[in-house]
Coordinates of C-alpha atoms in Angstrom, one line a residue:
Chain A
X1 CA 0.0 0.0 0.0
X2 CA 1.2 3.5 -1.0
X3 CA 2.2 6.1 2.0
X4 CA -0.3 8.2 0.6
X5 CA 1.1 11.4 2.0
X6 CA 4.2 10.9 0.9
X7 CA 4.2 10.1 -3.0
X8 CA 1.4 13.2 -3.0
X9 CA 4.2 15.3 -2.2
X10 CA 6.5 13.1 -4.9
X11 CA 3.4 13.9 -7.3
X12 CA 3.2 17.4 -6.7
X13 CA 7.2 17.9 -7.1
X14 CA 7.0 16.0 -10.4
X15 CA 4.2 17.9 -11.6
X16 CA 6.0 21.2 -10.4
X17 CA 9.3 20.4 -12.5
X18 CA 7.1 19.5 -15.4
X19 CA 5.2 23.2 -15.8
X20 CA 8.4 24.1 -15.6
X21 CA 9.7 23.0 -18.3
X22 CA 6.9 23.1 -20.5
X23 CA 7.2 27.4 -19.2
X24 CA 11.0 27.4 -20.6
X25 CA 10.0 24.9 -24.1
X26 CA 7.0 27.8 -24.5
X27 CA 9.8 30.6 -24.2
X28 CA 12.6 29.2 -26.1
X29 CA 9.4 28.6 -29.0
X30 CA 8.7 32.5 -29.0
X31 CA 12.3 33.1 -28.3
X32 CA 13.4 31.3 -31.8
X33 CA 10.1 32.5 -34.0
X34 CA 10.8 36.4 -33.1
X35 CA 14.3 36.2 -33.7
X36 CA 13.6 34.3 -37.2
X37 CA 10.4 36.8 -38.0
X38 CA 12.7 39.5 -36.8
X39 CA 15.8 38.5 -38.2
X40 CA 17.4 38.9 -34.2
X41 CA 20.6 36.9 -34.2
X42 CA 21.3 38.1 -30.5
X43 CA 18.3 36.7 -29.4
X44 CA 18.4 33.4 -31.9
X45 CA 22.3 32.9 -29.8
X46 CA 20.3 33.0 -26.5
X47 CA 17.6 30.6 -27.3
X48 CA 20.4 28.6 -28.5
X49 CA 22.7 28.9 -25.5
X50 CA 19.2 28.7 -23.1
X51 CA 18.5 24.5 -24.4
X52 CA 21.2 22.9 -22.0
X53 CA 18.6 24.5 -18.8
X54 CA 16.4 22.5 -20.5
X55 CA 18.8 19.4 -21.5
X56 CA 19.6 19.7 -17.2
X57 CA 15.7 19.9 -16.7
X58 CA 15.2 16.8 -18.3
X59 CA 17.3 14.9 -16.4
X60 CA 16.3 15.8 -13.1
X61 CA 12.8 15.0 -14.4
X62 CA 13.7 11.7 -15.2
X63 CA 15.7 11.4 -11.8
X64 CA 12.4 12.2 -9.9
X65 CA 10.0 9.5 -12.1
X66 CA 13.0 6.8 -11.3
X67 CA 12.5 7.9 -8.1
X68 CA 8.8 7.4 -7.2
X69 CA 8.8 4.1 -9.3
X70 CA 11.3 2.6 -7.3
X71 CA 10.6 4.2 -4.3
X72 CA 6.5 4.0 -4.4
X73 CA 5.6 1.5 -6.6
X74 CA 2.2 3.3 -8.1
X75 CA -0.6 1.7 -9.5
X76 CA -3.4 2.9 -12.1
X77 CA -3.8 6.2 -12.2
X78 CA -0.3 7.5 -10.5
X79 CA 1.1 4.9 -12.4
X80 CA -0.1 6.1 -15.8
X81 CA 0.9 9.9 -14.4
X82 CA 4.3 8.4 -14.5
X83 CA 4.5 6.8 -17.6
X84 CA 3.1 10.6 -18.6
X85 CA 5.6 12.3 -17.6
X86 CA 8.1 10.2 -18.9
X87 CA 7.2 10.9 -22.4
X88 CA 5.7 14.5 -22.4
X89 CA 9.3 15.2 -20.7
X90 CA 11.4 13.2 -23.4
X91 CA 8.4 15.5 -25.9
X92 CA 9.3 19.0 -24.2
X93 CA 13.0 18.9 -24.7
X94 CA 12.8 17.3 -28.0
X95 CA 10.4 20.9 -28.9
X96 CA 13.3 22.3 -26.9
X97 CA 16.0 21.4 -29.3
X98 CA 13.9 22.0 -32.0
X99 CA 13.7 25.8 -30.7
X100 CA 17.1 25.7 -31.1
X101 CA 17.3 24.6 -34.6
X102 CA 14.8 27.2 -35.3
X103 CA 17.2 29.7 -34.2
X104 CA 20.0 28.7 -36.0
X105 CA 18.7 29.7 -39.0
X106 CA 17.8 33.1 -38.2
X107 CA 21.5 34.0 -39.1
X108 CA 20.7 32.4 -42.8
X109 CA 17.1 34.5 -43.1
X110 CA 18.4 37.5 -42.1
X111 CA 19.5 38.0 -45.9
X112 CA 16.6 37.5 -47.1
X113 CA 13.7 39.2 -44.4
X114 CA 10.8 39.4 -46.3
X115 CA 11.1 35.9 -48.1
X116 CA 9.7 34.4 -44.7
X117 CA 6.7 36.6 -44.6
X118 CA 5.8 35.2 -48.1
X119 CA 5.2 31.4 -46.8
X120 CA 2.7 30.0 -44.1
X121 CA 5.3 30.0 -41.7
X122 CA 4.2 32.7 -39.3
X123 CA 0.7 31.0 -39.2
X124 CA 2.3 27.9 -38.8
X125 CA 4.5 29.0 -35.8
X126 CA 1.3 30.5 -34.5
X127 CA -0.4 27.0 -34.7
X128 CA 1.9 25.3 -33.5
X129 CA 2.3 27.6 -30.2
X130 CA -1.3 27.8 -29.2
X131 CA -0.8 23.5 -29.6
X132 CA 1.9 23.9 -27.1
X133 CA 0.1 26.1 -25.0
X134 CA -2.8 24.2 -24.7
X135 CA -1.5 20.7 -24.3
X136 CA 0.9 22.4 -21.4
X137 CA -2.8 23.8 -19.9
X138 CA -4.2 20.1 -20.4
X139 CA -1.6 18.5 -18.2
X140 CA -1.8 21.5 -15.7
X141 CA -5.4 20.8 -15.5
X142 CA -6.0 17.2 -16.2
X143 CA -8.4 18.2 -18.8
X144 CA -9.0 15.6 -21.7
X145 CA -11.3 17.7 -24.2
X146 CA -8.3 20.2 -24.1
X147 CA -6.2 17.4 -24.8
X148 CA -8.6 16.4 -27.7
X149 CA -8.5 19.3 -29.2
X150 CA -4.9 19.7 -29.7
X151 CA -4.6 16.5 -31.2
X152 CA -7.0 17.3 -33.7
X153 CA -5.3 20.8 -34.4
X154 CA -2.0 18.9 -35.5
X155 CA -3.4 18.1 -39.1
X156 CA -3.8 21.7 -39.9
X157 CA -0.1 22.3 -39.2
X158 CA 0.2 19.1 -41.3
X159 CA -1.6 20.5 -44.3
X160 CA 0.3 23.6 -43.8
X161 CA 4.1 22.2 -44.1
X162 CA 2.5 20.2 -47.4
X163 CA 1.9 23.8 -48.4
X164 CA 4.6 25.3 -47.5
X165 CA 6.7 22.7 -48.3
X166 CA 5.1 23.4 -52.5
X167 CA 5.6 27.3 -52.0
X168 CA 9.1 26.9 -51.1
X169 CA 9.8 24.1 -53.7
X170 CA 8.0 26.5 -56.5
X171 CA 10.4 28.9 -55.9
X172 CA 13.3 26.8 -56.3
X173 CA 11.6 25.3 -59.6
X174 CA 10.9 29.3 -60.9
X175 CA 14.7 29.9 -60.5
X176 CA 14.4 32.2 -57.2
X177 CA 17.8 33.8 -56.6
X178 CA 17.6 33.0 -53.0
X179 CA 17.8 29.5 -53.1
X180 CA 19.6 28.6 -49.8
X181 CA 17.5 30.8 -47.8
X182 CA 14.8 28.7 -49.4
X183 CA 16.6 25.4 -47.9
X184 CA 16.5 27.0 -44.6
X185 CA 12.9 27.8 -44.9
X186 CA 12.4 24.3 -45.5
X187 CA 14.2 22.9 -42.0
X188 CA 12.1 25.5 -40.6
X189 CA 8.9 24.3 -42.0
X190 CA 9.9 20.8 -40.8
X191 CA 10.8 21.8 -36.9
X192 CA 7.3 23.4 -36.9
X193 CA 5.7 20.5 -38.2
X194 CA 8.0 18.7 -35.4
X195 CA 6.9 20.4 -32.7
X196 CA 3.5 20.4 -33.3
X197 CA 4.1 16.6 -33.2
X198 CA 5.4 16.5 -29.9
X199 CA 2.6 19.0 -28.6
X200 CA 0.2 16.4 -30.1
X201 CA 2.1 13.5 -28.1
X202 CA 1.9 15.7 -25.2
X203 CA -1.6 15.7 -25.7
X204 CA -1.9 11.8 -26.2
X205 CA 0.0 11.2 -23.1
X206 CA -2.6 13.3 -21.2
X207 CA -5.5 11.4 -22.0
X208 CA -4.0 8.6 -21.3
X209 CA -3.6 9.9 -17.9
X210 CA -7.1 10.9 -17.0
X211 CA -8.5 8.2 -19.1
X212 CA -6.1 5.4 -19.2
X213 CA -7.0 5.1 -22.9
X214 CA -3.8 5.0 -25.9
X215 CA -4.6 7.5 -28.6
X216 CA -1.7 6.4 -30.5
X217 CA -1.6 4.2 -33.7
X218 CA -4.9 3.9 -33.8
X219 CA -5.2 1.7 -36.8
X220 CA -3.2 -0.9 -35.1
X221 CA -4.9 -1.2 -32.1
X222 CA -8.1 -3.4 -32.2
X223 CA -10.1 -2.1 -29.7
X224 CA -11.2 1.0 -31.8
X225 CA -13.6 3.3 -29.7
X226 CA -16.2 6.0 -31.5
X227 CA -16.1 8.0 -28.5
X228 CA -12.1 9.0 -29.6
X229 CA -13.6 11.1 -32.5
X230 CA -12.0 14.5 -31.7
X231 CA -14.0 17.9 -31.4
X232 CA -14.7 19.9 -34.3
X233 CA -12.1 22.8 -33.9
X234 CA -13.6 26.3 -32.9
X235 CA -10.6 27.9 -31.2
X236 CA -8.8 30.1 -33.1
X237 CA -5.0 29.8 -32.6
X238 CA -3.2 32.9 -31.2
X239 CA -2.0 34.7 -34.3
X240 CA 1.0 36.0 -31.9
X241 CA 3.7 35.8 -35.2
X242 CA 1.0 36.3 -37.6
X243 CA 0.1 39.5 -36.0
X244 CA 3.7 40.6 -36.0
X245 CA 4.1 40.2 -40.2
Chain B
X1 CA -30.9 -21.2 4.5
X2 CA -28.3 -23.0 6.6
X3 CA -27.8 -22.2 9.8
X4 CA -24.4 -24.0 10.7
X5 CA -24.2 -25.6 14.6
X6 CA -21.0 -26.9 16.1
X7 CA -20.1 -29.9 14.1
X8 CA -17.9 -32.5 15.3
X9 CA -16.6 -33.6 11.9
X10 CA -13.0 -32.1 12.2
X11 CA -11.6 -32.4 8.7
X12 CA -8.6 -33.9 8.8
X13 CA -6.8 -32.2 6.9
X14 CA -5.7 -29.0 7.1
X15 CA -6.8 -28.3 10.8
X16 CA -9.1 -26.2 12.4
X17 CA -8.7 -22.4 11.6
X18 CA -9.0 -19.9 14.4
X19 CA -12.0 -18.2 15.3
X20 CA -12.8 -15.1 13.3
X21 CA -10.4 -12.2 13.7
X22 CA -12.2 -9.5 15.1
X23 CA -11.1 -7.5 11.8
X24 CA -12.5 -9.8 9.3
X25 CA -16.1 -8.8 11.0
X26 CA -17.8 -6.2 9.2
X27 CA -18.9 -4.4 12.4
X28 CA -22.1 -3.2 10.8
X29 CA -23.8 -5.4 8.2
X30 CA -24.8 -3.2 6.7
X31 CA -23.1 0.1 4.3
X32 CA -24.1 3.4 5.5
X33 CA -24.6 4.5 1.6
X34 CA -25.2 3.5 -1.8
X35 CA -22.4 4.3 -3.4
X36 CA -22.3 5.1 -7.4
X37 CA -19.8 2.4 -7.8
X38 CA -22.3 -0.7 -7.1
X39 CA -21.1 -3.5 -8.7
X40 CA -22.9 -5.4 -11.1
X41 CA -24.9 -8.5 -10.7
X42 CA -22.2 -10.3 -12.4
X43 CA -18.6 -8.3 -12.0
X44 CA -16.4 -11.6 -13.4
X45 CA -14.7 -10.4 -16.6
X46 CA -15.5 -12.6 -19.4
X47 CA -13.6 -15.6 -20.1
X48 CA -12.9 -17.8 -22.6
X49 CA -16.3 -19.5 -23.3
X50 CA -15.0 -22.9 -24.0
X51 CA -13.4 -22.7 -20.5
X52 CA -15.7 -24.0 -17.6
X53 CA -15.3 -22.4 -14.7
X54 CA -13.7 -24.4 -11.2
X55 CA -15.6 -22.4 -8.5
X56 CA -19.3 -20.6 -9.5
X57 CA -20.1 -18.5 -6.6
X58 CA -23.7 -17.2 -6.9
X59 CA -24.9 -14.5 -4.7
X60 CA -23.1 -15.4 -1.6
X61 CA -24.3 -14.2 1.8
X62 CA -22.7 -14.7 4.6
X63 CA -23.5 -13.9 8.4
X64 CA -21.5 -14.4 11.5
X65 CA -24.2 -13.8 13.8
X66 CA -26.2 -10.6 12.8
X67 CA -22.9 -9.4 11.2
X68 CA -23.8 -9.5 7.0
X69 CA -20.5 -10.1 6.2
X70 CA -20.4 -11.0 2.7
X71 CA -23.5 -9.2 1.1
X72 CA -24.4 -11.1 -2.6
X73 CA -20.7 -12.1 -4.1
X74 CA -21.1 -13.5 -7.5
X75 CA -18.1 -14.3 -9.2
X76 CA -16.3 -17.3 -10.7
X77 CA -12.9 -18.6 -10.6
X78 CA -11.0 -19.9 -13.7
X79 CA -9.2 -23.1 -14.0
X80 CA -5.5 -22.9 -13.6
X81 CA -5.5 -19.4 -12.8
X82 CA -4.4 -17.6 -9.8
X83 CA -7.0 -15.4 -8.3
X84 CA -6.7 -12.8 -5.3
X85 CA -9.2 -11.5 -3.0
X86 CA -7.9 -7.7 -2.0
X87 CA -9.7 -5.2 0.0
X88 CA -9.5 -3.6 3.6
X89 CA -9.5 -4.8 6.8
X90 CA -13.1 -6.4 7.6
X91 CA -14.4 -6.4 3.9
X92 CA -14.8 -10.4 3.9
X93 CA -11.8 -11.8 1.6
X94 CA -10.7 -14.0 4.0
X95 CA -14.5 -15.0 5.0
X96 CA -15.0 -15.6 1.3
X97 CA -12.1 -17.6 0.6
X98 CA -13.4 -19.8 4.2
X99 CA -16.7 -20.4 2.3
X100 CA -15.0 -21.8 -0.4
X101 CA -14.0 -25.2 1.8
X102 CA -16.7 -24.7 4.2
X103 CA -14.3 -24.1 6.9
X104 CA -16.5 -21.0 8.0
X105 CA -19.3 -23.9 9.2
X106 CA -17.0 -24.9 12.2
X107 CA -18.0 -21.5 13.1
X108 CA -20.6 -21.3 15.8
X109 CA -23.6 -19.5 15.1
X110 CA -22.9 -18.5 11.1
X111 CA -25.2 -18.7 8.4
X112 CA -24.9 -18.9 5.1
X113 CA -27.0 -18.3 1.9
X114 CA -26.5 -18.7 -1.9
X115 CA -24.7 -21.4 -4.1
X116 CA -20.8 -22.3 -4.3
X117 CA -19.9 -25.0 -7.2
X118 CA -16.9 -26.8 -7.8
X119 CA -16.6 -27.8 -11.1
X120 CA -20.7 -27.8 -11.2
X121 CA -21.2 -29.6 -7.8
X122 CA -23.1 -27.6 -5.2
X123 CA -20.7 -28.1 -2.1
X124 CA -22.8 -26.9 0.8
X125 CA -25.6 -29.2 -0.7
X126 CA -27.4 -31.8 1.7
X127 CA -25.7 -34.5 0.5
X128 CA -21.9 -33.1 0.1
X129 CA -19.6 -34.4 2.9
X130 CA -17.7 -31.9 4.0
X131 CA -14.7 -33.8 4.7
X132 CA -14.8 -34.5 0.8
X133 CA -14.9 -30.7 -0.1
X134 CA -11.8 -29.8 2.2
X135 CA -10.2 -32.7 0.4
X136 CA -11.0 -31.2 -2.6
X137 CA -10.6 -27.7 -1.5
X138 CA -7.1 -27.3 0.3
X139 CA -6.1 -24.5 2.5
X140 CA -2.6 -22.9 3.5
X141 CA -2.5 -20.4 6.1
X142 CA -0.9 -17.1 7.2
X143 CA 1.6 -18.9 9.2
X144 CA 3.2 -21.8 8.6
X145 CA 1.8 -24.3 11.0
X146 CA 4.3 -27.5 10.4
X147 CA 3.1 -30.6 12.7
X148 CA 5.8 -30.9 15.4
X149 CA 6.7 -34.4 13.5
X150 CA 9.8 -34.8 10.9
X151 CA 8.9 -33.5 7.4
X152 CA 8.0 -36.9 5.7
X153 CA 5.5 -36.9 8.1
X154 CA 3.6 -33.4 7.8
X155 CA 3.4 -34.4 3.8
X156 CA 2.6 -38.0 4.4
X157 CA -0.4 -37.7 7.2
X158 CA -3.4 -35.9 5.2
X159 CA -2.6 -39.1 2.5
X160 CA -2.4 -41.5 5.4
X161 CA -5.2 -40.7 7.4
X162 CA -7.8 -40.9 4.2
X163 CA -6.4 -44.0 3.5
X164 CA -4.0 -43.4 0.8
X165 CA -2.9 -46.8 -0.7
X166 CA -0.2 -45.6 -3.1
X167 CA 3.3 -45.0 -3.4
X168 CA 4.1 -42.8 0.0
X169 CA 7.5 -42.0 -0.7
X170 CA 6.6 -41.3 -4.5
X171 CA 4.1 -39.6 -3.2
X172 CA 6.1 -37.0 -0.5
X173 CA 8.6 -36.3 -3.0
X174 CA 5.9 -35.3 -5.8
X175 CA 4.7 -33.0 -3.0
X176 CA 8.1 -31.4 -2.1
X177 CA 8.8 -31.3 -5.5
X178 CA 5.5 -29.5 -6.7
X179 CA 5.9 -27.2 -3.7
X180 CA 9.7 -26.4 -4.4
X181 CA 11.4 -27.5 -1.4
X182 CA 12.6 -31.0 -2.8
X183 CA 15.7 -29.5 -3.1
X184 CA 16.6 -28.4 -0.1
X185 CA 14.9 -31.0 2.4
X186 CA 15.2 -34.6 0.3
X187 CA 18.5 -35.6 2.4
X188 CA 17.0 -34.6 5.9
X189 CA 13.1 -35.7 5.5
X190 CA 12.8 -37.5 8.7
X191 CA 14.4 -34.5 11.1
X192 CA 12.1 -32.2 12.4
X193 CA 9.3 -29.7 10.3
X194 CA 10.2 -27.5 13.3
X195 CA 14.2 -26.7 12.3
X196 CA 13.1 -25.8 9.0
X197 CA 13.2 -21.9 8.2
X198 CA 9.7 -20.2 8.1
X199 CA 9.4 -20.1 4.3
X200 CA 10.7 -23.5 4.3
X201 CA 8.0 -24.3 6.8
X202 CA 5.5 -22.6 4.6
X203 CA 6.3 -24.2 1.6
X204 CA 6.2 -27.6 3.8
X205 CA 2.6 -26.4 4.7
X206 CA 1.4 -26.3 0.8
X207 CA 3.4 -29.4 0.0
X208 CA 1.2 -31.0 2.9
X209 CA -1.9 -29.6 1.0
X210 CA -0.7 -30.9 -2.0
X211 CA -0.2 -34.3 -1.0
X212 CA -4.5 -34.7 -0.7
X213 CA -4.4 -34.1 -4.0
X214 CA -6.6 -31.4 -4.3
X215 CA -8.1 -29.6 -7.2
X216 CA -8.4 -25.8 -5.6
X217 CA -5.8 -24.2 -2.9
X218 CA -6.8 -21.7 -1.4
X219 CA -4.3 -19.8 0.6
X220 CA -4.8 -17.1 3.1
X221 CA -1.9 -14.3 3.6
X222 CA 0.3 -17.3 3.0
X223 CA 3.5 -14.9 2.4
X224 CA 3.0 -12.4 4.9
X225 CA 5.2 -13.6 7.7
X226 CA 7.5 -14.4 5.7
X227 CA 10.8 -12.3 4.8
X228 CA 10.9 -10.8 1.1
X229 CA 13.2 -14.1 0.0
X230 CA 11.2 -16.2 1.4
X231 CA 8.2 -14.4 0.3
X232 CA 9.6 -14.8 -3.5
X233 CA 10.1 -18.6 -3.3
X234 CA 6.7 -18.7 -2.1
X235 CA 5.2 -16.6 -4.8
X236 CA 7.3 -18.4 -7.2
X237 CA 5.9 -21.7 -6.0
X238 CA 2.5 -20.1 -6.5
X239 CA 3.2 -19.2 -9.7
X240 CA 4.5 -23.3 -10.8
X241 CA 1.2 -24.8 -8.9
X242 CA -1.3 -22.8 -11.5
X243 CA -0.2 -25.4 -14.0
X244 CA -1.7 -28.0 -11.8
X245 CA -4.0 -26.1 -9.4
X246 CA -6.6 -24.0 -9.3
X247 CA -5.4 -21.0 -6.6
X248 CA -7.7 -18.3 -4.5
X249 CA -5.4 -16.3 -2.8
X250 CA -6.0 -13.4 0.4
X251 CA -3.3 -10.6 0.7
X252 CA -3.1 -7.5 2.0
X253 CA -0.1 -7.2 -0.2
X254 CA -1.3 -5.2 -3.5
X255 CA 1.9 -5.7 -4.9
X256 CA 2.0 -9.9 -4.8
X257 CA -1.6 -9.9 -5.7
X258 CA -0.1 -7.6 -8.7
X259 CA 2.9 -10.3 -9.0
X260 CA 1.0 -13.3 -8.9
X261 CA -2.3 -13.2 -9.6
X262 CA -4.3 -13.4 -13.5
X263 CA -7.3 -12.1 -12.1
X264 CA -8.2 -9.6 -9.3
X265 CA -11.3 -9.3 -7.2
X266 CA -11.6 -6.0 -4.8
X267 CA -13.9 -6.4 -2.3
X268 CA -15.4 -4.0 0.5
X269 CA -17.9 -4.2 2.9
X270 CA -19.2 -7.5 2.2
X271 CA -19.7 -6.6 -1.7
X272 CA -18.0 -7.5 -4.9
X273 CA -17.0 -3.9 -6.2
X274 CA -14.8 -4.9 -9.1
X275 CA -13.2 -8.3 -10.5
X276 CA -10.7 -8.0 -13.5
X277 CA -7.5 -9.6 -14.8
X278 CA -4.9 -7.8 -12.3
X279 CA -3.2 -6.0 -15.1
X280 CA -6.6 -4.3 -16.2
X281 CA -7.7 -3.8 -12.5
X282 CA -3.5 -2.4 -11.6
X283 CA -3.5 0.0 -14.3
X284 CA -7.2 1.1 -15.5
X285 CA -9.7 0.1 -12.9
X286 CA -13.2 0.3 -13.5
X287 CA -14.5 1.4 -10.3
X288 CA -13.4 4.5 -8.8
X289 CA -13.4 2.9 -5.2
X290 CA -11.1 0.1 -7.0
X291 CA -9.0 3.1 -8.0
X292 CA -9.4 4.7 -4.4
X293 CA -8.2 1.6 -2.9
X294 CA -5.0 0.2 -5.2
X295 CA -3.3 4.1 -5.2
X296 CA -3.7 3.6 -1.6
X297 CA -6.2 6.8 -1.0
X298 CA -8.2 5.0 1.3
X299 CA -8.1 1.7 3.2

């Protein structure tokens, strides 16, 4: 039998170092999308130089889920909040190191500003944030709809990298002088697409959490449930880098 | 209705438990509330269909007294499969498992009501010996209770006494074998059960059990005075005798029962709340109070 009292106060710390990091991933996101829109290399070299708080948070995370395991031994639903946070921790600081790829190419678009403000990126980036954010607000508040609705959210982002991905390739095709900051657009398109992944995994890993049910792969699993079907989406994203083109 | 007197049938084999512990009575027979989590008429997750079930227990009540202390339990126990009774203190596990050998009858002043089958014969009908069910039916207890005789004779006495005609030695050995102490007692089996270790002892106790030849064991706590290796060899020996046996094991320890056991049935307040296999029930319980109770939030 679980000391009740005690692997609360495990819980709670996990949980603690967990909104943590998803608070610095959420920074270093904006961090690396203004200094690309705004062509910032100072701030792109901090975003870059900010990943190994992140790298270090991961670890300790890890430490403290080893920890209650062996220590606690939970069952059902602590158990499942530790296979969580497993994951969505392994999740933020993979969005973390995509931050920082994103920021390494703000020194390669800043020959070329305006050629970013011709693709979906900034709506993209804007997608892909309010995914973040709200699978970060799921886990902080248990809530599975939220959850839901992220998931769903990640095919738009899909459809836009497809589209992006054409735009950028047409370019290349029609001769455009600025080929290899066309390339870079392209690794940018793709750590978008990334992250909005891992939001979406983040997501997953939630409602497995409150409802002990596995999202993923669905075609390969055989107990297929109707009640999975995700929410129509009528939440605009936050058109924070949108706004700023 | 039964109502069960003092009976001076002793079976002979294994002996007489100990009166009710004052924690396995439900102190009111009653639950104060209906809870949302009221399990269904039937709560046994579905098995294989072409696999008959060993035990059918059909809305079981028991009473010690005016105590209700088990309050409709309908469940069934699968061949070959290991099956522990969890819950709190007083919820009527260890009651339960009693009924299922009608060792709870030698119980003055108990009553019970509903149906128990083994393999589709009624055991508390008129015409069942009981001697025959506890036969049948073996039990191993918390603590290893070793006659103060040498260890041939602790496995060889249940045979003996119900008139065994076989092979004796063949038979002790198959026992201490199948209990997984052959090992480590064959070149001292006529010194005393009593210098053995406790999980030796305990191990002694199930190989005594085995040696009836039963079809079900039901053991109560049988691990928990015993140290953690002791504890695994135990388990271990658990885990070989599902081959052979059919097992109902008590324990207050969530994680043997999540060791262990293929199916799981949480019990509280006299009521079935939830059976499962234990991987479902340890991971995604049905029942909130199932839930409650496994994460250790109440109990």
């Amino acid at each position: 039998m679980p000391n009740r009292s005690s692997l609360d106060q495990e819980l709670a710390s996990l949980r603690g170092l967990i909104a943590d990091m998803a608070n610095r991933v959420d920074e270093q996101f904006a961090g690396a999308m203004n200094a690309l829109l705004q062509g910032d290399v100072n701030l792109a070299e901090q975003v870059v130089a900010a990943d190994d708080a992140i790298d270090a948070l991961e670890l300790r995370i890890d430490q403290q889920c080893e920890r209650i395991l062996a220590l606690h031994a939970p069952v059902a639903v602590d158990l499942r909040m530790l296979i969580m946070a497993v994951k969505i921790n392994t999740d933020f600081e993979r969005i973390g190191d995509h931050c920082r790829n994103l920021s390494r190419n703000a020194r390669h678009l800043a020959d070329a500003p305006g050629l970013l403000n011709q693709t979906r990126l900034p709506k993209m980036a804007d997608m892909s944030r309010t995914m973040l954010r709200e699978a970060e607000m799921a886990f902080l508040e248990n809530d599975r709809l939220k959850a839901r609705k992220v998931i769903a959210r990640d095919l738009q982002v899909n459809r836009l990298h497809e589209e992006t991905f054409e735009t950028l390739v047409g370019m290349c095709e029609d001769g455009h002088e600025q080929a290899e900051v066309i390339a870079h657009l392209l690794t940018v398109s793709k750590s978008l697409e990334r992250i909005s992944d891992h939001a979406k995994n983040v997501a997953q890993s939630v409602v497995f959490m409150v409802e002990g049910r596995d999202l993923r792969h669905r075609g390969v699993q055989d107990d297929e449930d109707p009640s999975t079907n995700f929410p129509s989406l009528d939440e605009p994203s936050t058109g924070e880098f949108t706004q700023k083109t | 209705m039964s109502t069960n007197e003092p009976t001076d049938d002793a079976p002979p084999s294994p002996p007489a438990p100990s009166p009710a512990s004052a924690d396995e009575a439900t102190p009111d027979a009653r639950p104060q509330s209906t809870r949302d989590d009221t399990p269904p008429a039937d709560a046994s997750p579905s098995a294989e269909p072409s696999v008959e079930p060993k035990l059918n227990i059909d809305d079981l009540h028991f009473w010690y007294s005016d105590n209700h202390a088990l309050q409709g339990i309908t469940m069934d126990v699968q061949p070959n499969k290991v099956t522990a009774l969890i819950g709190p203190s007083g919820c009527g596990k260890s009651t339960l498992l009693r009924c299922l050998n009608r060792m709870n009858e030698l119980i003055q002043g108990t009553t019970l009501e509903g149906t128990i089958l083994v393999d589709g014969q009624d055991i508390y009908a008129e015409d069942t010996d009981p001697v025959m069910v506890r036969r049948r039916v073996g039990m191993v207890f918390q603590k290893p209770n070793p006659f103060p005789k040498t260890i041939y004779k602790n496995v060889a006495w249940g045979a003996e006494i119900n008139g065994y005609t076989g092979d004796v030695d063949a038979l002790v050995e198959r026992s201490l074998r199948q209990a997984a102490l052959w090992d480590e007692v064959k070149d001292q089996l006529h010194t005393s059960a009593l210098n053995l270790s406790g999980g030796q002892q305990q191990r002694l106790c199930i190989a005594r059990t085995l040696a009836v030849q039963p079809d079900v064991v039901l053991m109560d706590e049988p691990a928990s005075a015993l140290d953690p290796i002791a504890t695994s060899k135990v388990e271990e020996t658990i885990t070989e005798l599902k081959k052979d046996y059919t097992i109902v094991i008590v324990t207050h320890n969530m994680q043997q029962a999540s060791r262990i056991s293929d199916e799981t049935a949480f019990l509280y307040m006299g009521r079935l709340v939830e059976m499962n296999p234990t991987d479902e029930l340890f991971t995604r319980p049905e029942k909130d109070r199932t839930e409650a109770y496994v994460t250790g939030r109440f109990g």
